[in-house]
Amino acid sequence: MRSSSNPAFRNLPRGAAQYGPNVGFNQPQGGVPGYGPPQTSAGADDRPMTVDDVVIKTALSLGTALVTGVLTAIWAISQLPVDAAGRITGISGGVIGALVGGMIVGLVISLVIIFKQKPSGPLTLAYSAAEGVFLGAISGLFEALYPGIALQAIIGTAGVFIAMLVVYKTGAIKVTPKLTKWIIGAVAGAAILMLVNLVTSFFGFNPLRDGSPIAIIFSLLVIGVAAFSFLLDFDQADRMIREGMPSKWAWFAAFGLMTTLVWLYLEILRLLSYFQND
Protein backbone atom coordinates (compact mmCIF):
# COMPACT_ATOMS: atom_id res chain seq x y z
CA MET A 1 0.00 0.00 0.00
CA ARG A 2 1.35 3.43 -0.95
CA SER A 3 2.57 5.69 1.84
CA SER A 4 0.51 8.63 3.04
CA SER A 5 1.20 11.98 4.68
CA ASN A 6 -1.55 11.05 7.14
CA PRO A 7 -0.09 8.89 9.96
CA ALA A 8 -3.42 7.15 10.36
CA PHE A 9 -2.95 5.40 7.00
CA ARG A 10 0.59 4.16 7.45
CA ASN A 11 1.46 0.50 7.90
CA LEU A 12 -2.10 -0.70 7.42
CA PRO A 13 -2.60 -4.46 7.07
CA ARG A 14 -3.38 -5.67 3.61
CA GLY A 15 -6.91 -6.66 2.66
CA ALA A 16 -8.04 -10.24 2.84
CA ALA A 17 -7.70 -11.84 -0.57
CA GLN A 18 -10.73 -14.04 -0.12
CA TYR A 19 -13.06 -11.07 -0.45
CA GLY A 20 -12.08 -10.45 -4.03
CA PRO A 21 -12.07 -7.11 -5.87
CA ASN A 22 -14.28 -4.20 -4.96
CA VAL A 23 -15.02 -0.75 -6.28
CA GLY A 24 -13.53 2.47 -4.97
CA PHE A 25 -13.99 6.23 -4.99
CA ASN A 26 -12.78 6.72 -8.56
CA GLN A 27 -14.42 3.65 -10.06
CA PRO A 28 -17.97 3.42 -11.47
CA GLN A 29 -20.56 2.26 -8.97
CA GLY A 30 -23.38 -0.11 -9.71
CA GLY A 31 -22.45 -3.48 -8.31
CA VAL A 32 -19.59 -5.41 -6.76
CA PRO A 33 -18.00 -8.28 -8.68
CA GLY A 34 -18.68 -11.79 -7.39
CA TYR A 35 -16.72 -13.01 -4.40
CA GLY A 36 -16.66 -16.70 -5.32
CA PRO A 37 -18.11 -19.22 -2.87
CA PRO A 38 -20.60 -17.80 -0.35
CA GLN A 39 -19.05 -16.75 2.93
CA THR A 40 -20.34 -18.55 5.98
CA SER A 41 -21.19 -16.91 9.30
CA ALA A 42 -19.53 -13.62 8.40
CA GLY A 43 -20.56 -10.71 10.57
CA ALA A 44 -21.45 -7.28 9.24
CA ASP A 45 -17.97 -5.98 10.10
CA ASP A 46 -16.31 -8.83 8.17
CA ARG A 47 -17.83 -8.09 4.78
CA PRO A 48 -15.72 -6.14 2.26
CA MET A 49 -15.58 -2.39 2.75
CA THR A 50 -17.47 -0.19 0.29
CA VAL A 51 -17.61 3.50 -0.57
CA ASP A 52 -20.90 3.73 1.31
CA ASP A 53 -19.18 2.50 4.47
CA VAL A 54 -16.56 5.24 4.24
CA VAL A 55 -19.16 7.90 3.47
CA ILE A 56 -21.43 6.89 6.35
CA LYS A 57 -18.62 6.61 8.91
CA THR A 58 -17.11 9.91 7.83
CA ALA A 59 -20.52 11.60 7.97
CA LEU A 60 -21.10 10.27 11.49
CA SER A 61 -17.67 11.47 12.61
CA LEU A 62 -18.10 14.86 10.98
CA GLY A 63 -21.61 15.22 12.38
CA THR A 64 -20.33 14.46 15.89
CA ALA A 65 -17.62 17.10 15.55
CA LEU A 66 -20.08 19.67 14.18
CA VAL A 67 -22.66 19.15 16.93
CA THR A 68 -20.12 19.30 19.76
CA GLY A 69 -18.33 22.17 18.05
CA VAL A 70 -21.43 24.33 17.62
CA LEU A 71 -22.61 23.71 21.16
CA THR A 72 -19.14 24.47 22.55
CA ALA A 73 -18.84 27.64 20.46
CA ILE A 74 -22.22 28.93 21.67
CA TRP A 75 -21.25 28.16 25.26
CA ALA A 76 -17.78 29.73 24.85
CA ILE A 77 -19.22 33.00 23.51
CA SER A 78 -21.57 33.21 26.49
CA GLN A 79 -18.64 32.75 28.88
CA LEU A 80 -16.46 35.57 27.52
CA PRO A 81 -16.41 38.69 29.74
CA VAL A 82 -17.34 41.92 27.96
CA ASP A 83 -17.41 45.60 28.92
CA ALA A 84 -20.32 48.02 28.65
CA ALA A 85 -19.59 48.57 24.96
CA GLY A 86 -19.73 44.85 24.26
CA ARG A 87 -15.99 44.46 23.74
CA ILE A 88 -14.29 41.30 24.99
CA THR A 89 -12.13 42.04 28.02
CA GLY A 90 -10.58 38.64 28.54
CA ILE A 91 -10.93 34.88 28.27
CA SER A 92 -12.61 32.83 30.98
CA GLY A 93 -10.87 29.89 32.57
CA GLY A 94 -13.66 27.58 31.48
CA VAL A 95 -13.10 28.38 27.80
CA ILE A 96 -9.36 27.87 28.14
CA GLY A 97 -10.02 24.58 29.91
CA ALA A 98 -12.33 23.40 27.13
CA LEU A 99 -9.79 24.41 24.48
CA VAL A 100 -6.79 22.78 26.12
CA GLY A 101 -8.78 19.78 27.37
CA GLY A 102 -10.28 19.07 23.96
CA MET A 103 -6.89 19.39 22.29
CA ILE A 104 -5.17 17.03 24.74
CA VAL A 105 -7.95 14.44 24.74
CA GLY A 106 -8.11 14.52 20.94
CA LEU A 107 -4.32 14.12 20.70
CA VAL A 108 -4.26 11.18 23.10
CA ILE A 109 -7.12 9.38 21.33
CA SER A 110 -5.52 9.98 17.92
CA LEU A 111 -2.22 8.49 19.14
CA VAL A 112 -4.06 5.45 20.49
CA ILE A 113 -5.83 4.91 17.16
CA ILE A 114 -2.66 5.44 15.14
CA PHE A 115 -0.41 3.16 17.16
CA LYS A 116 -3.02 0.43 17.71
CA GLN A 117 -3.59 0.33 13.94
CA LYS A 118 -7.04 -1.12 14.58
CA PRO A 119 -10.38 0.42 13.57
CA SER A 120 -12.69 1.52 16.37
CA GLY A 121 -16.01 3.29 15.96
CA PRO A 122 -16.21 4.46 19.60
CA LEU A 123 -12.66 5.83 19.55
CA THR A 124 -13.19 7.58 16.22
CA LEU A 125 -16.38 9.22 17.46
CA ALA A 126 -14.70 10.12 20.76
CA TYR A 127 -11.87 11.74 18.79
CA SER A 128 -14.41 13.67 16.71
CA ALA A 129 -16.21 14.85 19.84
CA ALA A 130 -12.96 15.97 21.48
CA GLU A 131 -11.90 17.84 18.36
CA GLY A 132 -15.36 19.38 18.22
CA VAL A 133 -14.89 20.78 21.73
CA PHE A 134 -11.40 22.04 20.82
CA LEU A 135 -12.48 23.63 17.56
CA GLY A 136 -15.69 24.95 19.11
CA ALA A 137 -13.77 26.77 21.85
CA ILE A 138 -11.40 28.34 19.31
CA SER A 139 -14.23 29.18 16.95
CA GLY A 140 -16.18 30.80 19.77
CA LEU A 141 -13.25 33.08 20.55
CA PHE A 142 -12.76 34.05 16.90
CA GLU A 143 -16.50 34.46 16.36
CA ALA A 144 -16.75 36.84 19.32
CA LEU A 145 -13.92 38.92 17.88
CA TYR A 146 -14.92 38.67 14.22
CA PRO A 147 -18.63 37.83 13.79
CA GLY A 148 -19.28 35.45 10.91
CA ILE A 149 -15.72 34.13 10.62
CA ALA A 150 -16.53 30.61 11.86
CA LEU A 151 -19.22 30.08 9.22
CA GLN A 152 -16.86 31.38 6.55
CA ALA A 153 -14.21 28.89 7.69
CA ILE A 154 -16.71 26.02 7.63
CA ILE A 155 -17.83 26.94 4.10
CA GLY A 156 -14.22 27.29 2.98
CA THR A 157 -13.28 23.90 4.44
CA ALA A 158 -16.27 22.21 2.83
CA GLY A 159 -15.46 23.86 -0.49
CA VAL A 160 -11.86 22.65 -0.48
CA PHE A 161 -12.91 19.13 0.52
CA ILE A 162 -15.52 18.88 -2.24
CA ALA A 163 -13.17 20.38 -4.82
CA MET A 164 -10.40 17.88 -4.02
CA LEU A 165 -12.87 14.98 -4.06
CA VAL A 166 -13.97 16.04 -7.55
CA VAL A 167 -10.34 16.40 -8.62
CA TYR A 168 -9.59 12.89 -7.38
CA LYS A 169 -12.73 11.25 -8.73
CA THR A 170 -12.32 12.76 -12.21
CA GLY A 171 -8.64 11.86 -12.30
CA ALA A 172 -7.63 15.46 -12.99
CA ILE A 173 -4.65 14.85 -10.71
CA LYS A 174 -3.30 11.32 -10.47
CA VAL A 175 -1.89 10.11 -7.16
CA THR A 176 1.51 8.83 -8.24
CA PRO A 177 4.48 7.78 -6.10
CA LYS A 178 6.21 11.02 -7.06
CA LEU A 179 3.22 13.15 -6.00
CA THR A 180 2.90 11.15 -2.79
CA LYS A 181 6.54 11.81 -1.88
CA TRP A 182 6.11 15.50 -2.69
CA ILE A 183 3.05 15.84 -0.45
CA ILE A 184 4.66 13.91 2.42
CA GLY A 185 7.74 16.15 2.14
CA ALA A 186 5.56 19.28 2.08
CA VAL A 187 3.64 18.17 5.17
CA ALA A 188 6.88 17.44 7.01
CA GLY A 189 8.34 20.78 5.95
CA ALA A 190 5.26 22.70 7.06
CA ALA A 191 5.26 20.90 10.42
CA ILE A 192 8.93 21.74 11.01
CA LEU A 193 8.42 25.40 10.11
CA MET A 194 5.39 25.66 12.42
CA LEU A 195 7.34 24.04 15.25
CA VAL A 196 10.30 26.39 14.78
CA ASN A 197 7.96 29.38 14.61
CA LEU A 198 6.25 28.22 17.83
CA VAL A 199 9.60 28.09 19.63
CA THR A 200 10.75 31.48 18.34
CA SER A 201 7.38 33.04 19.24
CA PHE A 202 8.32 32.64 22.92
CA PHE A 203 11.13 35.09 22.23
CA GLY A 204 8.91 37.61 20.46
CA PHE A 205 9.70 36.47 16.91
CA ASN A 206 6.58 35.15 15.17
CA PRO A 207 6.91 35.83 11.41
CA LEU A 208 4.69 32.97 10.22
CA ARG A 209 1.71 33.72 12.46
CA ASP A 210 1.67 37.49 12.96
CA GLY A 211 -0.76 38.40 10.17
CA SER A 212 1.97 39.89 7.99
CA PRO A 213 2.20 39.27 4.23
CA ILE A 214 4.67 36.46 4.96
CA ALA A 215 2.18 34.89 7.37
CA ILE A 216 -0.61 35.13 4.80
CA ILE A 217 1.55 33.46 2.14
CA PHE A 218 2.55 30.73 4.59
CA SER A 219 -1.09 30.05 5.51
CA LEU A 220 -2.03 29.82 1.83
CA LEU A 221 0.78 27.33 1.26
CA VAL A 222 -0.27 25.24 4.26
CA ILE A 223 -3.89 25.25 3.06
CA GLY A 224 -2.65 24.03 -0.31
CA VAL A 225 -0.66 21.23 1.31
CA ALA A 226 -3.65 20.21 3.43
CA ALA A 227 -5.86 20.22 0.34
CA PHE A 228 -3.47 17.94 -1.55
CA SER A 229 -3.31 15.67 1.49
CA PHE A 230 -6.97 14.85 0.81
CA LEU A 231 -5.84 13.20 -2.43
CA LEU A 232 -3.69 10.79 -0.45
CA ASP A 233 -6.52 10.17 2.03
CA PHE A 234 -8.94 9.39 -0.82
CA ASP A 235 -6.35 7.17 -2.50
CA GLN A 236 -5.66 5.19 0.67
CA ALA A 237 -9.37 4.68 1.33
CA ASP A 238 -9.81 3.67 -2.30
CA ARG A 239 -7.05 1.09 -2.01
CA MET A 240 -8.53 -0.30 1.21
CA ILE A 241 -11.82 -0.78 -0.64
CA ARG A 242 -10.25 -2.39 -3.69
CA GLU A 243 -8.14 -4.74 -1.58
CA GLY A 244 -11.28 -6.00 0.12
CA MET A 245 -10.49 -4.95 3.66
CA PRO A 246 -13.31 -5.63 6.19
CA SER A 247 -15.97 -2.95 6.45
CA LYS A 248 -14.94 -2.04 10.01
CA TRP A 249 -11.83 -0.39 8.53
CA ALA A 250 -14.10 2.35 7.18
CA TRP A 251 -13.80 3.85 10.68
CA PHE A 252 -10.06 4.10 10.16
CA ALA A 253 -10.56 5.84 6.82
CA ALA A 254 -13.03 8.24 8.48
CA PHE A 255 -10.50 9.01 11.21
CA GLY A 256 -7.82 9.81 8.63
CA LEU A 257 -10.14 12.17 6.77
CA MET A 258 -11.16 13.86 10.03
CA THR A 259 -7.56 14.66 10.97
CA THR A 260 -7.04 16.43 7.65
CA LEU A 261 -10.37 18.28 7.95
CA VAL A 262 -9.44 19.55 11.43
CA TRP A 263 -6.05 20.77 10.18
CA LEU A 264 -7.58 22.49 7.15
CA TYR A 265 -10.32 24.21 9.16
CA LEU A 266 -7.85 25.61 11.68
CA GLU A 267 -5.63 27.00 8.93
CA ILE A 268 -8.53 28.58 7.03
CA LEU A 269 -9.84 30.11 10.27
CA ARG A 270 -6.40 31.57 10.97
CA LEU A 271 -6.07 32.94 7.44
CA LEU A 272 -9.48 34.62 7.60
CA SER A 273 -8.55 36.26 10.90
CA TYR A 274 -5.59 37.97 9.24
CA PHE A 275 -7.93 39.84 6.92
CA GLN A 276 -10.12 40.98 9.84
CA ASN A 277 -7.32 42.94 11.46
CA ASP A 278 -7.33 46.66 10.97
Short mmCIF file of N, CA and C in Angstrom, two decimals, residues 21-134:
data_model
loop_
_atom_site.label_atom_id
_atom_site.label_comp_id
_atom_site.label_asym_id
_atom_site.label_seq_id
_atom_site.Cartn_x
_atom_site.Cartn_y
_atom_site.Cartn_z
N PRO A 21 -12.14 -8.52 -5.54
CA PRO A 21 -12.07 -7.11 -5.87
C PRO A 21 -13.31 -6.36 -5.43
N ASN A 22 -13.17 -5.06 -5.34
CA ASN A 22 -14.28 -4.20 -4.96
C ASN A 22 -14.16 -2.92 -5.75
N VAL A 23 -15.06 -2.01 -5.55
CA VAL A 23 -15.02 -0.75 -6.28
C VAL A 23 -14.68 0.37 -5.32
N GLY A 24 -13.97 1.39 -5.83
CA GLY A 24 -13.53 2.47 -4.97
C GLY A 24 -14.11 3.81 -5.36
N PHE A 25 -13.50 4.88 -4.78
CA PHE A 25 -13.99 6.23 -4.99
C PHE A 25 -13.98 6.62 -6.47
N ASN A 26 -12.91 6.26 -7.19
CA ASN A 26 -12.78 6.72 -8.56
C ASN A 26 -13.16 5.64 -9.57
N GLN A 27 -13.96 4.67 -9.15
CA GLN A 27 -14.42 3.65 -10.06
C GLN A 27 -15.95 3.70 -10.15
N PRO A 28 -16.52 3.36 -11.31
CA PRO A 28 -17.97 3.42 -11.47
C PRO A 28 -18.67 2.53 -10.45
N GLN A 29 -19.77 3.04 -9.90
CA GLN A 29 -20.56 2.26 -8.97
C GLN A 29 -21.61 1.47 -9.76
N GLY A 30 -22.31 0.62 -9.04
CA GLY A 30 -23.38 -0.11 -9.71
C GLY A 30 -23.23 -1.60 -9.57
N GLY A 31 -22.56 -2.04 -8.52
CA GLY A 31 -22.45 -3.48 -8.31
C GLY A 31 -21.04 -3.88 -7.99
N VAL A 32 -20.89 -4.89 -7.15
CA VAL A 32 -19.59 -5.41 -6.76
C VAL A 32 -19.39 -6.75 -7.43
N PRO A 33 -18.23 -7.00 -8.03
CA PRO A 33 -18.00 -8.28 -8.68
C PRO A 33 -18.20 -9.43 -7.70
N GLY A 34 -18.44 -10.63 -8.24
CA GLY A 34 -18.68 -11.79 -7.39
C GLY A 34 -17.49 -12.12 -6.52
N TYR A 35 -17.78 -12.69 -5.35
CA TYR A 35 -16.72 -13.01 -4.40
C TYR A 35 -16.36 -14.48 -4.42
N GLY A 36 -16.94 -15.27 -5.32
CA GLY A 36 -16.66 -16.70 -5.32
C GLY A 36 -17.66 -17.42 -4.43
N PRO A 37 -17.21 -18.45 -3.73
CA PRO A 37 -18.11 -19.22 -2.87
C PRO A 37 -18.71 -18.35 -1.79
N PRO A 38 -19.96 -18.59 -1.41
CA PRO A 38 -20.60 -17.80 -0.35
C PRO A 38 -19.82 -17.89 0.94
N GLN A 39 -19.73 -16.77 1.65
CA GLN A 39 -19.05 -16.75 2.93
C GLN A 39 -20.02 -17.23 4.01
N THR A 40 -19.50 -18.01 4.92
CA THR A 40 -20.34 -18.55 5.98
C THR A 40 -20.11 -17.81 7.28
N SER A 41 -21.19 -17.53 7.97
CA SER A 41 -21.19 -16.91 9.30
C SER A 41 -20.31 -15.68 9.39
N ALA A 42 -20.31 -14.86 8.37
CA ALA A 42 -19.53 -13.62 8.40
C ALA A 42 -20.38 -12.51 8.97
N GLY A 43 -19.84 -11.81 9.96
CA GLY A 43 -20.56 -10.71 10.57
C GLY A 43 -20.56 -9.51 9.66
N ALA A 44 -21.34 -8.49 10.06
CA ALA A 44 -21.45 -7.28 9.24
C ALA A 44 -20.10 -6.59 9.09
N ASP A 45 -19.27 -6.64 10.15
CA ASP A 45 -17.97 -5.98 10.10
C ASP A 45 -16.94 -6.76 9.30
N ASP A 46 -17.26 -8.00 8.90
CA ASP A 46 -16.31 -8.83 8.17
C ASP A 46 -16.52 -8.77 6.66
N ARG A 47 -17.61 -8.19 6.22
CA ARG A 47 -17.83 -8.09 4.78
C ARG A 47 -16.88 -7.05 4.18
N PRO A 48 -16.64 -7.09 2.88
CA PRO A 48 -15.72 -6.14 2.26
C PRO A 48 -16.20 -4.69 2.40
N MET A 49 -15.28 -3.81 2.59
CA MET A 49 -15.58 -2.39 2.75
C MET A 49 -16.03 -1.79 1.42
N THR A 50 -16.96 -0.86 1.49
CA THR A 50 -17.47 -0.19 0.29
C THR A 50 -17.36 1.32 0.46
N VAL A 51 -17.61 2.04 -0.63
CA VAL A 51 -17.61 3.50 -0.57
C VAL A 51 -18.67 3.99 0.41
N ASP A 52 -19.83 3.33 0.40
CA ASP A 52 -20.90 3.73 1.31
C ASP A 52 -20.46 3.66 2.76
N ASP A 53 -19.67 2.63 3.09
CA ASP A 53 -19.18 2.50 4.47
C ASP A 53 -18.33 3.70 4.85
N VAL A 54 -17.43 4.10 3.96
CA VAL A 54 -16.56 5.24 4.24
C VAL A 54 -17.37 6.52 4.35
N VAL A 55 -18.33 6.69 3.45
CA VAL A 55 -19.16 7.90 3.47
C VAL A 55 -19.97 7.99 4.76
N ILE A 56 -20.59 6.89 5.15
CA ILE A 56 -21.43 6.89 6.35
C ILE A 56 -20.59 7.14 7.60
N LYS A 57 -19.47 6.44 7.73
CA LYS A 57 -18.62 6.61 8.91
C LYS A 57 -18.04 8.01 8.98
N THR A 58 -17.65 8.55 7.84
CA THR A 58 -17.11 9.91 7.83
C THR A 58 -18.19 10.92 8.18
N ALA A 59 -19.40 10.70 7.66
CA ALA A 59 -20.52 11.60 7.97
C ALA A 59 -20.85 11.57 9.46
N LEU A 60 -20.84 10.38 10.06
CA LEU A 60 -21.10 10.27 11.49
C LEU A 60 -20.03 10.99 12.31
N SER A 61 -18.78 10.82 11.90
CA SER A 61 -17.67 11.47 12.61
C SER A 61 -17.75 12.98 12.46
N LEU A 62 -18.00 13.43 11.23
CA LEU A 62 -18.10 14.86 10.98
C LEU A 62 -19.31 15.46 11.69
N GLY A 63 -20.42 14.74 11.69
CA GLY A 63 -21.61 15.22 12.38
C GLY A 63 -21.37 15.36 13.88
N THR A 64 -20.66 14.39 14.46
CA THR A 64 -20.33 14.46 15.89
C THR A 64 -19.49 15.69 16.19
N ALA A 65 -18.48 15.93 15.35
CA ALA A 65 -17.62 17.10 15.55
C ALA A 65 -18.40 18.41 15.39
N LEU A 66 -19.30 18.45 14.41
CA LEU A 66 -20.08 19.67 14.18
C LEU A 66 -21.02 19.97 15.35
N VAL A 67 -21.71 18.94 15.84
CA VAL A 67 -22.66 19.15 16.93
C VAL A 67 -21.93 19.62 18.19
N THR A 68 -20.88 18.90 18.57
CA THR A 68 -20.12 19.30 19.76
C THR A 68 -19.44 20.65 19.56
N GLY A 69 -19.00 20.91 18.33
CA GLY A 69 -18.33 22.17 18.05
C GLY A 69 -19.27 23.36 18.15
N VAL A 70 -20.45 23.23 17.57
CA VAL A 70 -21.43 24.33 17.62
C VAL A 70 -21.87 24.60 19.05
N LEU A 71 -22.18 23.53 19.78
CA LEU A 71 -22.61 23.71 21.16
C LEU A 71 -21.51 24.34 22.01
N THR A 72 -20.26 23.90 21.79
CA THR A 72 -19.14 24.47 22.55
C THR A 72 -18.92 25.92 22.18
N ALA A 73 -19.04 26.25 20.90
CA ALA A 73 -18.84 27.64 20.46
C ALA A 73 -19.88 28.57 21.08
N ILE A 74 -21.14 28.12 21.07
CA ILE A 74 -22.22 28.93 21.67
C ILE A 74 -21.95 29.14 23.16
N TRP A 75 -21.56 28.06 23.83
CA TRP A 75 -21.25 28.16 25.26
C TRP A 75 -20.05 29.07 25.50
N ALA A 76 -18.99 28.94 24.67
CA ALA A 76 -17.78 29.73 24.85
C ALA A 76 -18.07 31.23 24.70
N ILE A 77 -18.88 31.58 23.72
CA ILE A 77 -19.22 33.00 23.51
C ILE A 77 -19.94 33.56 24.73
N SER A 78 -20.81 32.74 25.32
CA SER A 78 -21.57 33.21 26.49
C SER A 78 -20.69 33.36 27.73
N GLN A 79 -19.52 32.71 27.71
CA GLN A 79 -18.64 32.75 28.88
C GLN A 79 -17.61 33.88 28.82
N LEU A 80 -17.48 34.53 27.67
CA LEU A 80 -16.46 35.57 27.52
C LEU A 80 -16.90 36.86 28.22
N PRO A 81 -16.06 37.43 29.07
CA PRO A 81 -16.41 38.69 29.74
C PRO A 81 -16.33 39.86 28.77
N VAL A 82 -17.31 40.75 28.84
CA VAL A 82 -17.34 41.92 27.96
C VAL A 82 -17.58 43.17 28.80
N ASP A 83 -17.18 44.34 28.22
CA ASP A 83 -17.41 45.60 28.92
C ASP A 83 -18.76 46.18 28.51
N ALA A 84 -19.03 47.39 28.94
CA ALA A 84 -20.32 48.02 28.65
C ALA A 84 -20.55 48.22 27.16
N ALA A 85 -19.47 48.36 26.41
CA ALA A 85 -19.59 48.57 24.96
C ALA A 85 -19.68 47.26 24.20
N GLY A 86 -19.63 46.14 24.92
CA GLY A 86 -19.73 44.85 24.26
C GLY A 86 -18.41 44.29 23.78
N ARG A 87 -17.30 44.95 24.16
CA ARG A 87 -15.99 44.46 23.74
C ARG A 87 -15.49 43.39 24.71
N ILE A 88 -14.82 42.38 24.16
CA ILE A 88 -14.29 41.30 24.99
C ILE A 88 -13.13 41.83 25.82
N THR A 89 -13.17 41.54 27.12
CA THR A 89 -12.13 42.04 28.02
C THR A 89 -11.19 40.95 28.50
N GLY A 90 -11.45 39.73 28.12
CA GLY A 90 -10.58 38.64 28.54
C GLY A 90 -11.15 37.30 28.11
N ILE A 91 -10.50 36.23 28.58
CA ILE A 91 -10.93 34.88 28.27
C ILE A 91 -11.15 34.14 29.58
N SER A 92 -12.30 33.54 29.74
CA SER A 92 -12.61 32.83 30.98
C SER A 92 -11.81 31.54 31.09
N GLY A 93 -11.61 31.13 32.33
CA GLY A 93 -10.87 29.89 32.57
C GLY A 93 -11.57 28.68 32.01
N GLY A 94 -12.91 28.70 32.01
CA GLY A 94 -13.66 27.58 31.48
C GLY A 94 -13.42 27.37 29.99
N VAL A 95 -13.35 28.47 29.25
CA VAL A 95 -13.10 28.38 27.80
C VAL A 95 -11.69 27.85 27.55
N ILE A 96 -10.73 28.35 28.29
CA ILE A 96 -9.36 27.87 28.14
C ILE A 96 -9.29 26.38 28.48
N GLY A 97 -10.01 25.99 29.53
CA GLY A 97 -10.02 24.58 29.91
C GLY A 97 -10.61 23.70 28.82
N ALA A 98 -11.71 24.16 28.21
CA ALA A 98 -12.33 23.40 27.13
C ALA A 98 -11.39 23.29 25.93
N LEU A 99 -10.71 24.39 25.61
CA LEU A 99 -9.79 24.41 24.48
C LEU A 99 -8.63 23.45 24.70
N VAL A 100 -7.96 23.62 25.83
CA VAL A 100 -6.79 22.78 26.12
C VAL A 100 -7.21 21.33 26.35
N GLY A 101 -8.31 21.13 27.09
CA GLY A 101 -8.78 19.78 27.37
C GLY A 101 -9.16 19.04 26.10
N GLY A 102 -9.90 19.71 25.22
CA GLY A 102 -10.28 19.07 23.96
C GLY A 102 -9.08 18.73 23.11
N MET A 103 -8.10 19.63 23.08
CA MET A 103 -6.89 19.39 22.29
C MET A 103 -6.12 18.19 22.83
N ILE A 104 -5.94 18.12 24.14
CA ILE A 104 -5.17 17.03 24.74
C ILE A 104 -5.88 15.69 24.58
N VAL A 105 -7.18 15.68 24.88
CA VAL A 105 -7.95 14.44 24.74
C VAL A 105 -7.94 13.96 23.30
N GLY A 106 -8.13 14.89 22.35
CA GLY A 106 -8.11 14.52 20.94
C GLY A 106 -6.75 13.97 20.52
N LEU A 107 -5.67 14.59 21.03
CA LEU A 107 -4.32 14.12 20.70
C LEU A 107 -4.08 12.72 21.24
N VAL A 108 -4.47 12.49 22.49
CA VAL A 108 -4.26 11.18 23.10
C VAL A 108 -5.04 10.09 22.35
N ILE A 109 -6.31 10.37 22.05
CA ILE A 109 -7.12 9.38 21.33
C ILE A 109 -6.54 9.11 19.95
N SER A 110 -6.09 10.17 19.27
CA SER A 110 -5.52 9.98 17.92
C SER A 110 -4.26 9.11 17.98
N LEU A 111 -3.43 9.31 19.00
CA LEU A 111 -2.22 8.49 19.14
C LEU A 111 -2.58 7.03 19.42
N VAL A 112 -3.62 6.82 20.22
CA VAL A 112 -4.06 5.45 20.49
C VAL A 112 -4.53 4.77 19.22
N ILE A 113 -5.33 5.48 18.42
CA ILE A 113 -5.83 4.91 17.16
C ILE A 113 -4.69 4.63 16.20
N ILE A 114 -3.75 5.58 16.09
CA ILE A 114 -2.66 5.44 15.14
C ILE A 114 -1.74 4.28 15.50
N PHE A 115 -1.37 4.19 16.77
CA PHE A 115 -0.41 3.16 17.16
C PHE A 115 -1.04 1.78 17.33
N LYS A 116 -2.34 1.72 17.65
CA LYS A 116 -3.02 0.43 17.71
C LYS A 116 -3.21 -0.15 16.31
N GLN A 117 -3.35 0.75 15.32
CA GLN A 117 -3.59 0.33 13.94
C GLN A 117 -4.78 -0.62 13.84
N LYS A 118 -5.83 -0.33 14.64
CA LYS A 118 -7.04 -1.12 14.58
C LYS A 118 -8.23 -0.16 14.51
N PRO A 119 -9.22 -0.47 13.68
CA PRO A 119 -10.38 0.42 13.57
C PRO A 119 -11.25 0.35 14.81
N SER A 120 -11.81 1.48 15.21
CA SER A 120 -12.69 1.52 16.37
C SER A 120 -13.69 2.65 16.20
N GLY A 121 -14.96 2.29 16.08
CA GLY A 121 -16.01 3.29 15.96
C GLY A 121 -16.10 4.19 17.18
N PRO A 122 -16.14 3.62 18.40
CA PRO A 122 -16.21 4.46 19.60
C PRO A 122 -15.03 5.42 19.73
N LEU A 123 -13.82 4.95 19.44
CA LEU A 123 -12.66 5.83 19.55
C LEU A 123 -12.69 6.93 18.50
N THR A 124 -13.11 6.58 17.29
CA THR A 124 -13.19 7.58 16.22
C THR A 124 -14.21 8.65 16.56
N LEU A 125 -15.35 8.24 17.08
CA LEU A 125 -16.38 9.22 17.46
C LEU A 125 -15.94 10.03 18.67
N ALA A 126 -15.22 9.39 19.60
CA ALA A 126 -14.70 10.12 20.76
C ALA A 126 -13.68 11.16 20.32
N TYR A 127 -12.83 10.79 19.35
CA TYR A 127 -11.87 11.74 18.79
C TYR A 127 -12.60 12.91 18.14
N SER A 128 -13.64 12.62 17.38
CA SER A 128 -14.41 13.67 16.71
C SER A 128 -15.06 14.60 17.72
N ALA A 129 -15.59 14.03 18.81
CA ALA A 129 -16.21 14.85 19.84
C ALA A 129 -15.19 15.75 20.53
N ALA A 130 -14.02 15.19 20.83
CA ALA A 130 -12.96 15.97 21.48
C ALA A 130 -12.49 17.11 20.58
N GLU A 131 -12.31 16.79 19.30
CA GLU A 131 -11.90 17.84 18.36
C GLU A 131 -13.01 18.88 18.19
N GLY A 132 -14.26 18.44 18.30
CA GLY A 132 -15.36 19.38 18.22
C GLY A 132 -15.32 20.38 19.36
N VAL A 133 -15.02 19.89 20.57
CA VAL A 133 -14.89 20.78 21.73
C VAL A 133 -13.72 21.75 21.52
N PHE A 134 -12.59 21.22 21.07
CA PHE A 134 -11.40 22.04 20.82
C PHE A 134 -11.67 23.11 19.78
#
